[in-house]
Coordinates of C-alpha atoms in Angstrom, one line a residue:
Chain A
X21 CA -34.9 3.6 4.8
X22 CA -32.5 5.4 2.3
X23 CA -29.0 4.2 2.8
X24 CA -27.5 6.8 0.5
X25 CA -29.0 10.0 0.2
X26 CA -26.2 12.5 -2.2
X27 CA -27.2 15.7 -2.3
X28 CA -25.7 18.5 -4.8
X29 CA -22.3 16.4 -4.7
X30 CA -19.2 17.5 -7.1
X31 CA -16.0 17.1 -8.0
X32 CA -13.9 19.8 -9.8
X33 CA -10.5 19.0 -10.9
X34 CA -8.4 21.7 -12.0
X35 CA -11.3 23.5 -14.4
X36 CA -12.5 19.8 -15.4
X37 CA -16.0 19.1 -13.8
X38 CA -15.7 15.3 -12.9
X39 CA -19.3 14.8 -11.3
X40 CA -21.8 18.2 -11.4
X41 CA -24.1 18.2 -8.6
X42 CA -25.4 14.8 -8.2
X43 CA -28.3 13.9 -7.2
X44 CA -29.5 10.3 -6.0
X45 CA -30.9 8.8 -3.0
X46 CA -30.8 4.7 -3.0
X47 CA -32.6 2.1 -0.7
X48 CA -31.4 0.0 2.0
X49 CA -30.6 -3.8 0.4
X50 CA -30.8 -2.4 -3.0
X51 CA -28.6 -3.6 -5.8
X52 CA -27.7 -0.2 -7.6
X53 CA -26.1 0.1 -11.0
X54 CA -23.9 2.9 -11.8
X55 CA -23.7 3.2 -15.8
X56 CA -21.9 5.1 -18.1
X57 CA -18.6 5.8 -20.8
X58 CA -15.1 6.5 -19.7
X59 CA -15.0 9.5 -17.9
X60 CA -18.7 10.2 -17.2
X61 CA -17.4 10.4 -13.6
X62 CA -18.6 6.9 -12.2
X63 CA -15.3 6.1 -10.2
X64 CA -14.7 10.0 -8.9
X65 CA -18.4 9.5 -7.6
X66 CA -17.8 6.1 -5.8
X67 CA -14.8 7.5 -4.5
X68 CA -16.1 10.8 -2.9
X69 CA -18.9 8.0 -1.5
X70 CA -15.7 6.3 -0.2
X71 CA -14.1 9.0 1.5
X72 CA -11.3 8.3 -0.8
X73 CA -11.5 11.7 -2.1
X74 CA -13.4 15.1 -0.7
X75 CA -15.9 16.0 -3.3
X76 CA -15.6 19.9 -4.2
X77 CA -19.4 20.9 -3.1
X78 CA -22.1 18.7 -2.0
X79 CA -22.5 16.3 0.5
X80 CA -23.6 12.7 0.8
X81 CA -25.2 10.7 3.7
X82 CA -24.2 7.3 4.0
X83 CA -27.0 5.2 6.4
X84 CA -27.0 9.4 7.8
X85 CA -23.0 10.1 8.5
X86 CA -22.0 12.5 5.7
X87 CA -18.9 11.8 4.0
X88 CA -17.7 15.6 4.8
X89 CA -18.3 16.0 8.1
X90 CA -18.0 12.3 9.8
X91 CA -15.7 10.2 7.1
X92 CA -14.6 8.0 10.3
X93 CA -18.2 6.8 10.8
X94 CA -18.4 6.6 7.2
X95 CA -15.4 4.0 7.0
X96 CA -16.7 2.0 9.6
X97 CA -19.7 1.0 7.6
X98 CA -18.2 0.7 4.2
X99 CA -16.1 -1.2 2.3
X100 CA -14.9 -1.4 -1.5
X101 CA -13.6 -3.4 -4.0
X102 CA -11.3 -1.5 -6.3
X103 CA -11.3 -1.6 -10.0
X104 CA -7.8 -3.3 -9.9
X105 CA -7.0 -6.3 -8.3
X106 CA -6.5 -5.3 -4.8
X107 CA -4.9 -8.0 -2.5
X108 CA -1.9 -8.7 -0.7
X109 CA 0.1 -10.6 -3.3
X110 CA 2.5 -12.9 -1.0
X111 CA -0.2 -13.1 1.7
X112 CA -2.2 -16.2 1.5
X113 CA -5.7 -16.2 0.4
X114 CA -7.1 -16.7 4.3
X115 CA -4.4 -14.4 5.5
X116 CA -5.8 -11.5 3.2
X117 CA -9.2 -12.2 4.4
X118 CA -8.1 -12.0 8.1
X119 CA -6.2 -9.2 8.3
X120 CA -9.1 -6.9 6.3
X121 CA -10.9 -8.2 8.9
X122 CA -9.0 -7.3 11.6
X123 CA -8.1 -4.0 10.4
X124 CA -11.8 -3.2 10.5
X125 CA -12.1 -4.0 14.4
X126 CA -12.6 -8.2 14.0
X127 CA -10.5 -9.8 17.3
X128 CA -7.9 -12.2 16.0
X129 CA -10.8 -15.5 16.8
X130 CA -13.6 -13.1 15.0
X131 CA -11.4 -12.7 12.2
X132 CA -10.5 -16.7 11.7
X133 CA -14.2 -17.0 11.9
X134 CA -15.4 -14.5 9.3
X135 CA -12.6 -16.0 6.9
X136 CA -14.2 -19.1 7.6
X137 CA -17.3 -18.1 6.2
X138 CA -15.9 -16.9 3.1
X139 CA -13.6 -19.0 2.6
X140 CA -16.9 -21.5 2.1
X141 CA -19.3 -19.1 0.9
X142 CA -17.1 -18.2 -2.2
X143 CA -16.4 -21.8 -2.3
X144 CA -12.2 -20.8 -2.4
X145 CA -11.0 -23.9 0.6
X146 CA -9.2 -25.4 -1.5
X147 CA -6.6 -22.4 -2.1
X148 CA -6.9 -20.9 1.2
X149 CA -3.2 -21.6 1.7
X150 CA -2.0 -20.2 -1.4
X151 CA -0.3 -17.0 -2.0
X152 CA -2.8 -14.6 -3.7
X153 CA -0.2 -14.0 -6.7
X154 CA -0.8 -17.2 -7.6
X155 CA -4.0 -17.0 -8.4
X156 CA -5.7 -16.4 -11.9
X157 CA -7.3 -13.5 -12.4
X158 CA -10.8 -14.3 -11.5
X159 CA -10.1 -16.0 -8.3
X160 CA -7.9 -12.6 -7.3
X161 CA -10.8 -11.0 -8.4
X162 CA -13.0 -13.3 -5.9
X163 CA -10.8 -12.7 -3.5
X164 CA -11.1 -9.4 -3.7
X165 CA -14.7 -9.1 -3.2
X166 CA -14.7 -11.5 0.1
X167 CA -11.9 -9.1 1.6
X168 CA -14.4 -6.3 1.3
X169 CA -17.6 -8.5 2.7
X170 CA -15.9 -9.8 5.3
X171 CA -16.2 -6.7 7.1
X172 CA -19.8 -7.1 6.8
X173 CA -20.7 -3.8 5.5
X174 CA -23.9 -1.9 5.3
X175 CA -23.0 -0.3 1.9
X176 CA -20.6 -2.4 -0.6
X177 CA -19.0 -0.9 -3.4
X178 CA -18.5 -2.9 -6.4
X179 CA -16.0 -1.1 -9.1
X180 CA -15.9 -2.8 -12.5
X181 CA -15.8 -6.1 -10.6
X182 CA -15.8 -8.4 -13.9
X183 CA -13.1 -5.9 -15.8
X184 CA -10.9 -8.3 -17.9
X185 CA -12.4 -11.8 -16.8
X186 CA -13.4 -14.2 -19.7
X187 CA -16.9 -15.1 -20.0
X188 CA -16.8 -18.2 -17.7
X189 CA -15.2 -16.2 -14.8
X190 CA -17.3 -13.3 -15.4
X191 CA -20.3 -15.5 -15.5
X192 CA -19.0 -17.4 -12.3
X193 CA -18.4 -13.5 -10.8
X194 CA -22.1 -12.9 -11.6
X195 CA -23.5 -16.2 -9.7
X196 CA -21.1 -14.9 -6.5
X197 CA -22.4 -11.0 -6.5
X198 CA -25.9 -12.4 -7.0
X199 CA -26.1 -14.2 -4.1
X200 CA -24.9 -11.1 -2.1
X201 CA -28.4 -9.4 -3.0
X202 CA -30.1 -8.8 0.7
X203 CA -27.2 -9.2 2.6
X204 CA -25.7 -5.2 2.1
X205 CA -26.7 -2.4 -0.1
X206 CA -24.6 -2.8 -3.3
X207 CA -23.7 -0.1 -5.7
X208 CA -21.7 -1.5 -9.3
X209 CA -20.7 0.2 -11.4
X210 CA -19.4 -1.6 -15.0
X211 CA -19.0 -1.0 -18.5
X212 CA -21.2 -4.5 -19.2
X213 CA -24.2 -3.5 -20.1
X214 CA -25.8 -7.1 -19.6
X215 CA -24.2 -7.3 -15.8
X216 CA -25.8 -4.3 -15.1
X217 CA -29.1 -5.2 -16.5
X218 CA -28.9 -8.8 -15.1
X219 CA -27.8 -7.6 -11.5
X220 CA -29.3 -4.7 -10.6
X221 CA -32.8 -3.9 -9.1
X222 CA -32.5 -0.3 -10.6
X223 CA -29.9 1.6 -12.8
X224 CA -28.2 4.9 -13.0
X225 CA -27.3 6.0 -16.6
X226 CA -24.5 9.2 -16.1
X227 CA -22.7 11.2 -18.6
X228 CA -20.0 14.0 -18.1
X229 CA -20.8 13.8 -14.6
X230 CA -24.5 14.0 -14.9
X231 CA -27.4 11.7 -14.2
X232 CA -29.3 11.6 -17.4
X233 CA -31.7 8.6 -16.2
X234 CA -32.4 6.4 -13.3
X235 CA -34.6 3.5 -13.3
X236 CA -34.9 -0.4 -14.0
X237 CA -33.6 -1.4 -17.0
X238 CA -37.4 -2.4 -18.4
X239 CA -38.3 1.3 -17.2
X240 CA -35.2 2.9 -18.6
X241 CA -35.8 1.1 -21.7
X242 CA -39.4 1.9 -22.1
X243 CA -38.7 5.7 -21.6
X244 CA -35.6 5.8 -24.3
X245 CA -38.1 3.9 -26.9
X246 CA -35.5 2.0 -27.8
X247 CA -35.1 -2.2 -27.8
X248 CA -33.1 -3.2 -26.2
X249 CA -31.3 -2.2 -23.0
X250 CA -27.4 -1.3 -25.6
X251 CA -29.8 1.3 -27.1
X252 CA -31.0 3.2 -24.1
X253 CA -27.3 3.4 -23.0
X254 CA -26.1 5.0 -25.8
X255 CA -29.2 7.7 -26.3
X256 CA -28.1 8.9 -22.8
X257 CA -24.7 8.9 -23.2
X258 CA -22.3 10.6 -25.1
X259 CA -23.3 11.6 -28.9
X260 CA -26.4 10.0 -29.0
X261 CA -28.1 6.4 -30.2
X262 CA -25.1 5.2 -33.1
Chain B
X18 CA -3.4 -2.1 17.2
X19 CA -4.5 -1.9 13.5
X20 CA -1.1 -0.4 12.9
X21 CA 0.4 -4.1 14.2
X22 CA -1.7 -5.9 12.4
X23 CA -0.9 -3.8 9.1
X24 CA 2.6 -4.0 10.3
X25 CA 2.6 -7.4 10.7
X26 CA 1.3 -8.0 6.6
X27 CA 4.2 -5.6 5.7
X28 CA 6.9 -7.7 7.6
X29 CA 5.8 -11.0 5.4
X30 CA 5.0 -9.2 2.2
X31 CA 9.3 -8.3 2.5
X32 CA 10.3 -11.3 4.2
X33 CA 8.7 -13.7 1.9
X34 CA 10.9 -12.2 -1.3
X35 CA 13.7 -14.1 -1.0
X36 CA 15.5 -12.1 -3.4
X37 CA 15.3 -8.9 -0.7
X38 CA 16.6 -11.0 1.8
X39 CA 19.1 -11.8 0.2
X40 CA 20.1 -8.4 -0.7
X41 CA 20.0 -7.0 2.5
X42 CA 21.2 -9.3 4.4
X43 CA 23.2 -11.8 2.1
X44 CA 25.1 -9.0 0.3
X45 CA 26.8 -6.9 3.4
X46 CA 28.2 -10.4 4.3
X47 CA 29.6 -11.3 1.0
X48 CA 31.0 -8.0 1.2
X49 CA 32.4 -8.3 4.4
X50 CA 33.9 -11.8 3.7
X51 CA 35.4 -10.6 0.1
X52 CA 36.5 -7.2 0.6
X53 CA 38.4 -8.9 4.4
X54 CA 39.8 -12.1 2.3
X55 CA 41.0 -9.5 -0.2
X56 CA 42.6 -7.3 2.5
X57 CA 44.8 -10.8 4.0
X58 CA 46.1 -11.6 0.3
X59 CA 46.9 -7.8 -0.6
X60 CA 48.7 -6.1 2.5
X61 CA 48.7 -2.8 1.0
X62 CA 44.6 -2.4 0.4
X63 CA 43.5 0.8 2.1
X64 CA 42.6 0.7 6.0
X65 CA 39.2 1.6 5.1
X66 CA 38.8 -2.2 4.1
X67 CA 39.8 -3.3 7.7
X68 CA 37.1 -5.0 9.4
X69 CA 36.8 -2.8 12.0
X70 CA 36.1 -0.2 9.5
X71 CA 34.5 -2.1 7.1
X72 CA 32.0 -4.2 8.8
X73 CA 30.1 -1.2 10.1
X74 CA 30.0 0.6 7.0
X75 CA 28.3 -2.4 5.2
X76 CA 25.6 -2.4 8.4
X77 CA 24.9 0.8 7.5
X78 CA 25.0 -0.2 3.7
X79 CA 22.7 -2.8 4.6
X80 CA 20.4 -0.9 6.1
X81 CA 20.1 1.2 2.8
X82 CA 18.3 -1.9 1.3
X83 CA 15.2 -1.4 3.7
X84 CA 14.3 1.9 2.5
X85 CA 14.0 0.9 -0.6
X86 CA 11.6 -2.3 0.6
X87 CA 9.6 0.7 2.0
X88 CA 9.4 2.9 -1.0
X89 CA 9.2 -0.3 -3.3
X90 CA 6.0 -2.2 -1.0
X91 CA 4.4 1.6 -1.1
X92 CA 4.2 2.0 -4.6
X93 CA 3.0 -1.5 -5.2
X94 CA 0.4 -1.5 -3.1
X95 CA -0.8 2.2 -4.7
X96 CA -0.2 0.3 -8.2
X97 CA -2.3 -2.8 -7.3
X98 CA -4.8 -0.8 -5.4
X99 CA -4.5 -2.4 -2.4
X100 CA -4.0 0.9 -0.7
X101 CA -7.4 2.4 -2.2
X102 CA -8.7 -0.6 -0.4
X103 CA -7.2 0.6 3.1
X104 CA -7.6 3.9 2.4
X105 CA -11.8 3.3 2.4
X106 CA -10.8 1.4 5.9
X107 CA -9.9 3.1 9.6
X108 CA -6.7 2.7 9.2
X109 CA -5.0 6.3 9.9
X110 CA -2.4 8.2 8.5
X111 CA -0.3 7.5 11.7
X112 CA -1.1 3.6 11.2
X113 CA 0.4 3.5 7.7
X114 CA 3.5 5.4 8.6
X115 CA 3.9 2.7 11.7
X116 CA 2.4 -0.1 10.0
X117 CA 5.4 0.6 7.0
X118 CA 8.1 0.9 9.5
X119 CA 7.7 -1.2 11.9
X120 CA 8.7 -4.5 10.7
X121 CA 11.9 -3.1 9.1
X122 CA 13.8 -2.8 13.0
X123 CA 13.7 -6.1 13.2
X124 CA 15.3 -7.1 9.9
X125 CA 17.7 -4.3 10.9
X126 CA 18.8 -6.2 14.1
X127 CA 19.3 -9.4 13.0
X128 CA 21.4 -8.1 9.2
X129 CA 23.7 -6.5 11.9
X130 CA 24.2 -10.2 13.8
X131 CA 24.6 -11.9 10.4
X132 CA 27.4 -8.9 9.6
X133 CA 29.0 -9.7 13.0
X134 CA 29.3 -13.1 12.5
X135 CA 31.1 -12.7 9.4
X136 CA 33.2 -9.8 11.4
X137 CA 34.2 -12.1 13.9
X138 CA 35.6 -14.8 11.4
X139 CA 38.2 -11.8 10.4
X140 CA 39.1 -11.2 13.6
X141 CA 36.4 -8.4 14.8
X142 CA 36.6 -8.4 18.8
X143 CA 33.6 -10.2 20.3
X144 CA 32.9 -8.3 23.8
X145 CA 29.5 -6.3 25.1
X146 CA 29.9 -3.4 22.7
X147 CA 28.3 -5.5 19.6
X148 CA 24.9 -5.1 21.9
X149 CA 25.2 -1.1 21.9
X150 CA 26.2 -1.5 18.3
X151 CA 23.0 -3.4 17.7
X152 CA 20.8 -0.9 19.6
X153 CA 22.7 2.0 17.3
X154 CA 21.6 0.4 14.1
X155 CA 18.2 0.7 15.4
X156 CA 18.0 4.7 14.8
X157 CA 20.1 4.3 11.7
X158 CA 17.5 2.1 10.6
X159 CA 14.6 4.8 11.6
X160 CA 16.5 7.1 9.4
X161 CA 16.5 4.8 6.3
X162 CA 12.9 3.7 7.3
X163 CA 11.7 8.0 6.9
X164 CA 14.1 8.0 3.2
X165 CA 11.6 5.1 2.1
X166 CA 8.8 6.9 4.0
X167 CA 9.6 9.7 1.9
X168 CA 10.2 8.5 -1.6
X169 CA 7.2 5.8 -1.4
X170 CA 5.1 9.1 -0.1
X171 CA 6.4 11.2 -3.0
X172 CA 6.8 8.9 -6.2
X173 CA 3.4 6.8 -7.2
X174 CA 5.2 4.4 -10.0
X175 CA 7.7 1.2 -9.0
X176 CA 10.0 2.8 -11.4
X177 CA 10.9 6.1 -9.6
X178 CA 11.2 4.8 -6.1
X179 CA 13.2 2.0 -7.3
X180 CA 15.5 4.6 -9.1
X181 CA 15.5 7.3 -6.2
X182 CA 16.4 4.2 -4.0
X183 CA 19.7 3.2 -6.4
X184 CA 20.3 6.7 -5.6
X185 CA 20.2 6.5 -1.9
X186 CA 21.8 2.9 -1.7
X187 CA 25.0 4.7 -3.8
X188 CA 24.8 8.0 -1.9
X189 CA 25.4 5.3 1.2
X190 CA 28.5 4.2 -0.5
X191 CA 30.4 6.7 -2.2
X192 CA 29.3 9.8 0.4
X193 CA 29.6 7.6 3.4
X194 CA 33.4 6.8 3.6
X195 CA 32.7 2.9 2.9
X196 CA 34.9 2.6 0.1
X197 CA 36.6 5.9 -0.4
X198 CA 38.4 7.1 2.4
X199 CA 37.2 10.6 3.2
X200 CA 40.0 12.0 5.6
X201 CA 42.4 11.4 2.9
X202 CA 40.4 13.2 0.2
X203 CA 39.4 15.9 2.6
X204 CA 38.8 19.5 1.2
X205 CA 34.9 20.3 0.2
X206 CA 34.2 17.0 -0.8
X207 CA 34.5 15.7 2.8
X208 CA 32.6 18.9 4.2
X209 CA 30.1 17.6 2.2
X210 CA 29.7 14.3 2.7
X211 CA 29.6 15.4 6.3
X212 CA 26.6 17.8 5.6
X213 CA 25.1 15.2 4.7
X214 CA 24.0 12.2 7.3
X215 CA 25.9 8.1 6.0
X216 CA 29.0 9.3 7.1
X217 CA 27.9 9.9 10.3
X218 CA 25.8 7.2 10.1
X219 CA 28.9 4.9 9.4
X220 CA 31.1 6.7 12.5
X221 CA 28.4 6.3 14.9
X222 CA 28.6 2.4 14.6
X223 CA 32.1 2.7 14.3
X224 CA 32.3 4.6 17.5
X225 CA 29.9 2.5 18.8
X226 CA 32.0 -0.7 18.2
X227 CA 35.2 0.6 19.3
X228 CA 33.3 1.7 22.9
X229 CA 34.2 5.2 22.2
X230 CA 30.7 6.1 23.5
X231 CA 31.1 10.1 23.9
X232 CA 31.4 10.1 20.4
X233 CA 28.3 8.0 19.4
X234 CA 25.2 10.7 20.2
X235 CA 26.5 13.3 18.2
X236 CA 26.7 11.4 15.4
X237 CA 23.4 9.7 15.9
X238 CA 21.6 13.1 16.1
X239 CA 22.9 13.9 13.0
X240 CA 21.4 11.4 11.6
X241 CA 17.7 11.4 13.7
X242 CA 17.5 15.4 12.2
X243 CA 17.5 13.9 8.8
X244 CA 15.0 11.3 9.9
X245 CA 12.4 14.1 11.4
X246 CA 13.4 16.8 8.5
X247 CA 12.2 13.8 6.2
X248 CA 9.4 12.7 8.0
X249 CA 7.4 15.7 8.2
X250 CA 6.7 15.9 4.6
X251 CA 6.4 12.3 4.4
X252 CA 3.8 12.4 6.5
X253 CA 2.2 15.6 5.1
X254 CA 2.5 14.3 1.7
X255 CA 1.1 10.5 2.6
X256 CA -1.7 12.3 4.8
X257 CA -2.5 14.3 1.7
X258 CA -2.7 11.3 -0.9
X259 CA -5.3 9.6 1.6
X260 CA -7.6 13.0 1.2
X261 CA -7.2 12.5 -3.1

């Protein structure tokens, strides 16, 4: 079963064509990378796919409630972790995770539950009590990854999850996402080429709001002729291979 | 319900800064305490700076300081994200306007105790008018609440809503009567600050104090038209962020 079936979708801001008619259909469980440079229109597309904003034509269906017509349906079965570090700075790390939880329909026992389970599953006990401002930047960045599983979603939303993390953190990130393969339909989207090509079952390459390829990385690879997965990217994308 | 339980994270995310509390709550008191020891030692200070007069206008002052926790707690969360986060959850545009205000009525309640208490040390009467007093800070507050509403709705950086907030908090001040006595200035200056809704909002607890209850509704409603004439486009303007 397709999870996310886009038809035609676009975003046109002022006379600036963010995304141009997209085209994409991904799998149920699947671990979907979304590639490309600054501005080739990765975030406006996860955020029409949010609801966040109303994409100008086009529509997408989301496990089959469109984004236009039934965003309320849409939100129920989604969730997101932004770019930015999004918590509740003077909440405590288990408060955070309880009131996302709760704000997505948990009861108050569901919620101490589901906090629970992440609270062990991302291994973060031992600063459950702390105020999320006080944590580094990875464990905010863990943090914010169990506030948007603990809703159990159908379809997650990674954006730039790893952004700014040094390579221990990022590589701690990577072991954490892993393990999340099965459990929901993830789409990531990063500038890391090796993230992408380490994560994801297949990969989307877009450029000014186009999709110029879509495949694994072995199959994106093989059809560029290039070799290695850095060179593929940058045939698709902007000016060319450097 | 999800409006509670969004309510409830706003009501810690202010009242775990120590440094707000302090403002809005610590401040009117000193106020109170200074300006009234000031006014035994110097007999000739202006009646403005009796207590009776100038206890209720630092509740209302007071009360200035929560819309800016509004304004300030909406930016940060659009700064940090968070909101993106909420935004891609069922939370509606009704829950966030709730969720923002509601904890702010009861910090509203208990600044106007802590202001009586210093009141009463300066000989404010104690007798069953402080409870109507205490429910009349309650709308005041509402109208404050809609000002932060309306500049967190309107202005996406920390920056401007804390500036349009120094605004307000002065506006409170010098338009409201607190410190310059408007009947003696009179003229346009007074027709204006009465256009405008903190000096009504300073009369009506004044009123409301004193137990001259006729006067207390009209002045209120002054200040509830600003409230709705600010909400609307709060709302409108909030609503319209959510949609990108």
């Amino acid at each position: 079963m397709n999870a996310i079936e886009i038809k035609g979708l676009s975003k046109i801001f002022d006379e600036r064509t963010a995304v141009d008619t997209l085209d994409l259909t991904i799998k149920q469980g699947e671990f979907f990378g979304l590639l490309g440079s600054n501005g080739a229109g990765k975030t406006t597309t996860i955020k029409m796919l949010c609801c966040l904003i109303q994409p100008t034509n086009g529509d997408a269906l989301m496990m089959g409630n469109s984004i236009v017509k039934n965003s309320e349906a849409v939100k129920q079965i989604i969730n997101v972790s932004p770019q930015e570090t999004a918590v509740a700075p003077k909440l405590t790390v288990r408060e955070n995770l309880e009131m996302i939880a709760r704000i997505h329909g948990s009861s108050k026992e569901q919620a101490t539950q589901k906090a629970g389970k992440m609270l062990s599953v991302f291994d973060m006990q031992a600063r459950a009590r702390d105020r999320a401002k006080a944590l580094s930047g990875g464990f905010q960045r863990k943090l914010s990854i169990a506030m948007a599983l603990i809703t159990e979603p159908q379809i997650l939303f990674l954006d730039e999850p790893s952004l700014g993390l040094d390579v221990r953190a990022r590589r701690e990130l990577w072991k954490t996402i892993n393990a999340l393969k099965g459990i929901a339909t993830i789409i990531l989207t990063t500038h890391y080429l090796e993230e992408a090509e380490a994560l994801s079952d297949r990969i989307c390459i877009m450029d000014k709001g186009k999709v110029q390829i879509v495949g694994t990385a072995k199959e994106i690879i093989g059809t560029a002729g290039t070799k290695t997965f850095e060179d593929a990217f940058l045939m698709y994308t902007e000016e060319g291979a450097l | 319900m999800k409006s509670f339980i969004f309510a409830n994270r706003n009501f810690k995310e202010i009242t775990r800064d120590p440094a707000s509390m302090i403002m809005s709550i610590g401040f009117p008191v000193l106020l109170i305490v200074a300006l009234s020891l000031m006014k035994q030692s110097i007999g000739g200070m202006a009646d403005i700076f009796e207590v009776g007069n100038f206890a209720p206008s630092m509740m209302v002052f007071g009360l200035s300081f929560f819309g800016m926790f509004v304004g300030s707690l909406m930016s940060t969360d659009k700064e940090t994200s968070f909101l993106m986060r909420l935004f891609a959850s069922p939370l509606t545009a009704v829950d966030y306007i709730i969720g923002y205000s509601l904890p702010v009525l009861p910090l509203a309640v208990i600044q106007g105790i802590c202001c009586f208490i210093a009141a009463f040390f300066f000989g404010l009467p104690f007798n069953v008018n402080i409870i109507l007093t205490l429910v009349v800070l309650i709308p005041i507050a509402a109208f404050f609440i809609t000002c932060g509403l309306f500049i967190g709705s309107v202005f996406s950086s920390s920056t401007s809503v804390s500036g349009f907030s120094t605004i307000l908090i002065n506006a409170v001040v010098f338009l409201g009567g607190a410190v310059i006595p408007l009947d003696l200035i009179g003229g346009i200056f007074k027709t204006i600050c009465y256009l405008l809704p903190f000096a009504h909002a300073n009369d009506a607890v004044k009123a409301a104090i004193s137990g001259e209850y006729t006067q207390i509704i009209p002045h209120l409603l002054w200040v509830l038209g600003y409230a709705v004439v600010l909400i609307v486009p709060a709302t409108l303007i909030f609503r319209k962020k959510m949609k990108g």
